[in-house]
Coordinates of C-alpha atoms in Angstrom, one line a residue:
X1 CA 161.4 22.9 130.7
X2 CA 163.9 24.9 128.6
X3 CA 163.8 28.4 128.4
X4 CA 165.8 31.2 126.6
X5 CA 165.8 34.4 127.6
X6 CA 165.6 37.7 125.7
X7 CA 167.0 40.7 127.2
X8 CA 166.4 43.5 124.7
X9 CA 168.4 46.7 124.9
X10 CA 166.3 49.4 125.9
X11 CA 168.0 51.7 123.6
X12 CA 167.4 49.6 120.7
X13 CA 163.8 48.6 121.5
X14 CA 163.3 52.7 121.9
X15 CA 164.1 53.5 118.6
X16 CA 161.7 50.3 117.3
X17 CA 158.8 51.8 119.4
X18 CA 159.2 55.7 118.5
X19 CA 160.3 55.0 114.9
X20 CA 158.3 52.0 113.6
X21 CA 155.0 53.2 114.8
X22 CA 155.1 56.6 112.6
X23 CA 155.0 54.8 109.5
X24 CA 152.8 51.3 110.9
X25 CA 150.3 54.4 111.8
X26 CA 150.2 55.9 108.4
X27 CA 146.9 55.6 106.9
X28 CA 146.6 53.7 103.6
X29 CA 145.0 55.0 100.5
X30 CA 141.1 53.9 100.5
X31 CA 140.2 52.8 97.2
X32 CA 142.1 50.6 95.4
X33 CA 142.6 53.0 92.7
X34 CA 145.0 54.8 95.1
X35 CA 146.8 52.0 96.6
X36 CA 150.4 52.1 95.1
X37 CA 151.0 48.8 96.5
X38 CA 149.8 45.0 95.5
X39 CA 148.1 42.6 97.8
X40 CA 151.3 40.8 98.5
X41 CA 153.5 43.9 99.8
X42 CA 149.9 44.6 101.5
X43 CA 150.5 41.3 103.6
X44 CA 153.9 42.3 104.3
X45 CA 153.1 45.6 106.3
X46 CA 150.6 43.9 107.4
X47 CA 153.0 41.2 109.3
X48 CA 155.5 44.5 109.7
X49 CA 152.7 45.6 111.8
X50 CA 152.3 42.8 114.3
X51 CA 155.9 42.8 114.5
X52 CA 155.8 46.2 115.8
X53 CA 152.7 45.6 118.2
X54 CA 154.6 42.9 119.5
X55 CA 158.0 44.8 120.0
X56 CA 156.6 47.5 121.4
X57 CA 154.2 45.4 124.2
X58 CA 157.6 43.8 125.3
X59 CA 159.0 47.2 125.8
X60 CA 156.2 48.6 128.1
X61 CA 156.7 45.4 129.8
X62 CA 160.2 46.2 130.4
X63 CA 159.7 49.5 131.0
X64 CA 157.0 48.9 133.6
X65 CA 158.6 45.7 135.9
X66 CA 161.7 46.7 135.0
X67 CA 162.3 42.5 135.0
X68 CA 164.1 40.7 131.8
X69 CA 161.6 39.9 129.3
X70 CA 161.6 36.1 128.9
X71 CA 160.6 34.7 125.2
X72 CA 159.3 31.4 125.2
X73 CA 161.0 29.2 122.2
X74 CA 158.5 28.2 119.6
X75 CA 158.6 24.5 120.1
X76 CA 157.7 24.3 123.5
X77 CA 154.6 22.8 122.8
X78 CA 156.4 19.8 120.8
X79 CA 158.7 19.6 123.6
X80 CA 156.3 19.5 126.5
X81 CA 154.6 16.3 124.4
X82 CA 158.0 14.6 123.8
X83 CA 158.1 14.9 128.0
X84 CA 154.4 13.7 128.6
X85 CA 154.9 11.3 126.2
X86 CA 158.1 9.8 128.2
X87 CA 156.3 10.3 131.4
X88 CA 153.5 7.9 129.6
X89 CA 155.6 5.4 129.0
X90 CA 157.8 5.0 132.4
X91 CA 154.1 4.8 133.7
X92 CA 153.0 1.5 131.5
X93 CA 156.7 0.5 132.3
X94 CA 156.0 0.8 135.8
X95 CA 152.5 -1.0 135.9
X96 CA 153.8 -3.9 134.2
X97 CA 156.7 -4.2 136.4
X98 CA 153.8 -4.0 139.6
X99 CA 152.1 -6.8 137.8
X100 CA 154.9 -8.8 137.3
X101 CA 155.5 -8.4 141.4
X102 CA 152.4 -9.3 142.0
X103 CA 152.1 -12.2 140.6
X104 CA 155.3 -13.3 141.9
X105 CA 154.3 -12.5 145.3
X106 CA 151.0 -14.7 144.3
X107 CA 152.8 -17.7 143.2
X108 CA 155.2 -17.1 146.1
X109 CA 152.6 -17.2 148.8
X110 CA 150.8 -20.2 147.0
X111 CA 154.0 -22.0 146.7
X112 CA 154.4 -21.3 150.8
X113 CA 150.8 -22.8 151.4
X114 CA 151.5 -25.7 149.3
X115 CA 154.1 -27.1 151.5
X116 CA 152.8 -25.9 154.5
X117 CA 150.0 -28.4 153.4
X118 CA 152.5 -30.8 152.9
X119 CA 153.9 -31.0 155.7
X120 CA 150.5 -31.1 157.9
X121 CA 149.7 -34.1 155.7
X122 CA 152.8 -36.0 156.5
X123 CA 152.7 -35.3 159.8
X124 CA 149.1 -36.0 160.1
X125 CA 150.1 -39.4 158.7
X126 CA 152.9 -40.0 160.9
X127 CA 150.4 -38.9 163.7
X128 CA 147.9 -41.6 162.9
X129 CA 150.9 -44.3 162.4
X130 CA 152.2 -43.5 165.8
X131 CA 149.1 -43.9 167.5
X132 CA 148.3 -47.7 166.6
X133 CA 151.3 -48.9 167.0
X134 CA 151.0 -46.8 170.3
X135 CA 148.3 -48.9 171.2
X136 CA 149.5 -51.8 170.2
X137 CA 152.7 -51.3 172.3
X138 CA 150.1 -50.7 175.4
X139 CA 148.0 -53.8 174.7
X140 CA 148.4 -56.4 177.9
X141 CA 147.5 -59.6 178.0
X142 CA 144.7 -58.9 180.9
X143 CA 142.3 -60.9 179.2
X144 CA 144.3 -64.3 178.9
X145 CA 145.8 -63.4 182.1
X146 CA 142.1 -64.1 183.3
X147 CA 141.7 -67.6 181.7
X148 CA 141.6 -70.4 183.4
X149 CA 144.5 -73.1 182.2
X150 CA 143.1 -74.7 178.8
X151 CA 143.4 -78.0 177.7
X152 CA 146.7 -78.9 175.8
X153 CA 148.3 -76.0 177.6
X154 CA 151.3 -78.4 178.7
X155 CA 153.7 -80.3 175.9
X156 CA 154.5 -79.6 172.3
X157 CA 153.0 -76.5 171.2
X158 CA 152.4 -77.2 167.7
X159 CA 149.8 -80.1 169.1
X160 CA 148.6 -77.4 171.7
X161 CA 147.9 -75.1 168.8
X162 CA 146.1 -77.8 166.4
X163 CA 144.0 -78.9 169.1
X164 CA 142.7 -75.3 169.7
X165 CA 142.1 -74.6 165.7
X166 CA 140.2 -78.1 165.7
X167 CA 137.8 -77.1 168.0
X168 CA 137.6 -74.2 166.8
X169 CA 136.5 -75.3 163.2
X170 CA 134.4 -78.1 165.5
X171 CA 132.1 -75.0 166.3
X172 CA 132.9 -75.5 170.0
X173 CA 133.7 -72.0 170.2
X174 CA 134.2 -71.6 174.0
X175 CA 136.7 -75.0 174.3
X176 CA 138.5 -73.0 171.5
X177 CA 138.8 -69.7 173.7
X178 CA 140.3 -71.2 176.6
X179 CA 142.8 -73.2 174.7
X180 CA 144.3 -70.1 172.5
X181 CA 144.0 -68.6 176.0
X182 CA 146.1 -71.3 177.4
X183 CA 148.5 -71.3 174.7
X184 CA 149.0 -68.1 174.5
X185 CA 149.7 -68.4 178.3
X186 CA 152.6 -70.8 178.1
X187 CA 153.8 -70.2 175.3
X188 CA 153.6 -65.8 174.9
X189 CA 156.8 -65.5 172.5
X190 CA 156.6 -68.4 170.6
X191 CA 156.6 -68.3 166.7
X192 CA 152.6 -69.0 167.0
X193 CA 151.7 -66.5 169.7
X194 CA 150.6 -64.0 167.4
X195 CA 147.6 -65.8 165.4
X196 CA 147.2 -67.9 168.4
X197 CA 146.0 -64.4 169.5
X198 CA 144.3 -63.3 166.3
X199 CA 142.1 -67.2 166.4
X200 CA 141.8 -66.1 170.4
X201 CA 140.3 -62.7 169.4
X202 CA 138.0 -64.3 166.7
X203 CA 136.6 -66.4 169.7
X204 CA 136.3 -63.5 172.1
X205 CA 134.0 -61.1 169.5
X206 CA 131.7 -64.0 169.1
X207 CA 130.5 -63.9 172.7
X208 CA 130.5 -60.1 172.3
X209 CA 133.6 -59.3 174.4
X210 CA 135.2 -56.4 172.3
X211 CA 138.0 -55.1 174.6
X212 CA 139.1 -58.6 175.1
X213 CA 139.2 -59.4 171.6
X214 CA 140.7 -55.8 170.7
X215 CA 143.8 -56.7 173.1
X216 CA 143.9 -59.6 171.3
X217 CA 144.3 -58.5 168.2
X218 CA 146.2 -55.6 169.1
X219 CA 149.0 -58.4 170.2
X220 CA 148.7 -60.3 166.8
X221 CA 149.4 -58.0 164.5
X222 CA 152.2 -56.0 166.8
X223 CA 155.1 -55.6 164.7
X224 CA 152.5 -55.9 161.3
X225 CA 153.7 -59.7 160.5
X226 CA 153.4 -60.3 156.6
X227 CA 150.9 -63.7 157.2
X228 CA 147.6 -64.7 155.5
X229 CA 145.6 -63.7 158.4
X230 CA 147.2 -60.3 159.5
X231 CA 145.1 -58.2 157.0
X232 CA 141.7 -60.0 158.6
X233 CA 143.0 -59.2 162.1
X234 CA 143.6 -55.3 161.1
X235 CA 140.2 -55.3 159.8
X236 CA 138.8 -57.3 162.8
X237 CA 140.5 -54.5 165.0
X238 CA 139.0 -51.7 163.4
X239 CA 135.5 -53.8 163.9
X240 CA 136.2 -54.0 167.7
X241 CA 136.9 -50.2 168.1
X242 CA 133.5 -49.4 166.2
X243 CA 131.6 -51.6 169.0
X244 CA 133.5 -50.0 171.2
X245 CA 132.1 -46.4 170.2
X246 CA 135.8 -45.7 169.2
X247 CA 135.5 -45.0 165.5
X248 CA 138.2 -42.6 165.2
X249 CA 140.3 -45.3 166.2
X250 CA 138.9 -47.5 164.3
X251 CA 139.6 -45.0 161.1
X252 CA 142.9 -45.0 161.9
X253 CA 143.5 -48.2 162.1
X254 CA 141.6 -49.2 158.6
X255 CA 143.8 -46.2 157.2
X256 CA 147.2 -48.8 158.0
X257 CA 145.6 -51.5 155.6
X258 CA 146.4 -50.7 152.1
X259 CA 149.7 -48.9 153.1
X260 CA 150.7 -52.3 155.4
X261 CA 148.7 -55.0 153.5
X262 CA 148.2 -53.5 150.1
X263 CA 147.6 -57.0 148.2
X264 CA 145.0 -57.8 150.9
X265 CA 142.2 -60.3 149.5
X266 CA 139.2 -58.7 148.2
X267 CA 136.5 -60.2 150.7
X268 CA 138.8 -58.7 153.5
X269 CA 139.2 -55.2 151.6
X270 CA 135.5 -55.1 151.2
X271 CA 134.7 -55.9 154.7
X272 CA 137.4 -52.5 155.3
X273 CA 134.8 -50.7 153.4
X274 CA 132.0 -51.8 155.5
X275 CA 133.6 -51.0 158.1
X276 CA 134.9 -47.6 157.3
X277 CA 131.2 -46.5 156.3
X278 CA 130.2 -47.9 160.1
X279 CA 133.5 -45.8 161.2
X280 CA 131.7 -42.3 159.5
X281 CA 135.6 -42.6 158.4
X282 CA 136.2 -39.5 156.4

């Protein structure tokens, strides 16, 4: 705050005080009748007075502390408000800078989360990926392994593999089993192997052997051939895990479906969805 300071000469103040006060003192006439002046030189004395008063306390206060008398300016009242007035605004300024930081930091953090999110999905996803075609890597052929030699086991395969679909379609369920069992046995990499393992595992979950027919299926749809029948076997899969009390495999195996097979037929999709409520599949 500015400040101006007032030293008054003693001498000079002396004089004010000793010579002012004589004629400030001097009683006025009574009556108006006897007052030789008007009511405007009246004021005047009247201001000459408190000039005096005034004059006279700042020379008792110098006289007493011996310390400069200080004299405030007369627009320090205007000039303290100009400051508080600036001090108001930096302190709006400076809230709506905080809010504008904060809700940076806010959008920053949310923006953090978001791909933090992201990337749990995808790797969630990759997770679930990895693990059936884990187990589809790990598959063995234990259960054909166990079969005896089928008929039409020996010669041309494509007769081998007709013969096992007619008797399969014949109803005779069991001669079926042993010759995809057979055929898959002589002939394991052939261009057939894999539905002869998918008609195999059809054969195997009628007679209620679900880890059989899971191997089974696990072989046929290794490598997730683009054929008629690979959607059914994915499905079919999923069916065998749920027997199995496995259903979180199951889940993750119905979740490959529409991502592998996504123009799957609509009797196979909806037997998914059957299957996926038996699953508790989230």
């Amino acid at each position: 705050m500015t400040r101006s300071r007032l030293v008054l000469p003693a001498l000079a103040i002396a004089v004010l005080a000793t010579a002012v006060p004589s004629a400030a003192q001097t009683p006025l006439p009574a009556t108006p009748a006897e007052d030789p002046l008007d009511a405007r030189d009246a004021r005047r004395v009247e201001r000459m007075e408190k000039v005096v008063r005034e004059l006279r306390a700042i020379v008792f206060q110098l006289r007493d502390t011996g310390k400069p008398v200080v004299v405030q300016p007369a627009d320090t009242d205007a000039r303290m408000q100009e400051l508080s007035d600036r001090i108001g605004d930096l302190e709006q300024t400076l809230r709506r800078l905080n809010g504008s930081l904060e809700t940076a930091t806010f959008e920053l953090e949310q923006a953090k989360r978001d791909n933090a999110a992201l990337k749990t999905q995808i790797q969630g996803l990759a997770d679930r990926l990895a693990a059936v075609e884990q187990a589809a890597a790990q598959a063995t052929p234990a259960a054909g392994e166990e079969q005896a030699a089928a008929p039409g086991s020996e010669g041309n395969p494509t007769e081998a593999f007709a013969k096992a679909r007619q008797l399969m379609l014949a109803g005779d369920y069991d001669g079926a089993e042993a010759a995809f069992a057979g055929f898959v046995q002589t002939w394991p990499d052939g261009p057939k192997s894999p539905e002869a393992r998918y008609w195999w595992g059809k054969t195997l979950s009628v007679r209620g052997a679900h880890a059989e027919a899971a191997s089974a299926y696990l072989g046929a749809i290794r490598g997730w051939p683009q054929t008629s029948w690979a959607p059914d076997a994915v499905v079919e899969l999923a069916r065998s895990m749920v027997a199995l009390k496995k259903p979180q495999d199951a889940c993750r195996t119905l979740a490959e479906l529409p991502k592998r097979y996504p123009k799957a037929p609509a009797n196979v999709t909806s037997r998914a969805t059957a299957t996926r409520t038996q699953a508790k599949c989230a």
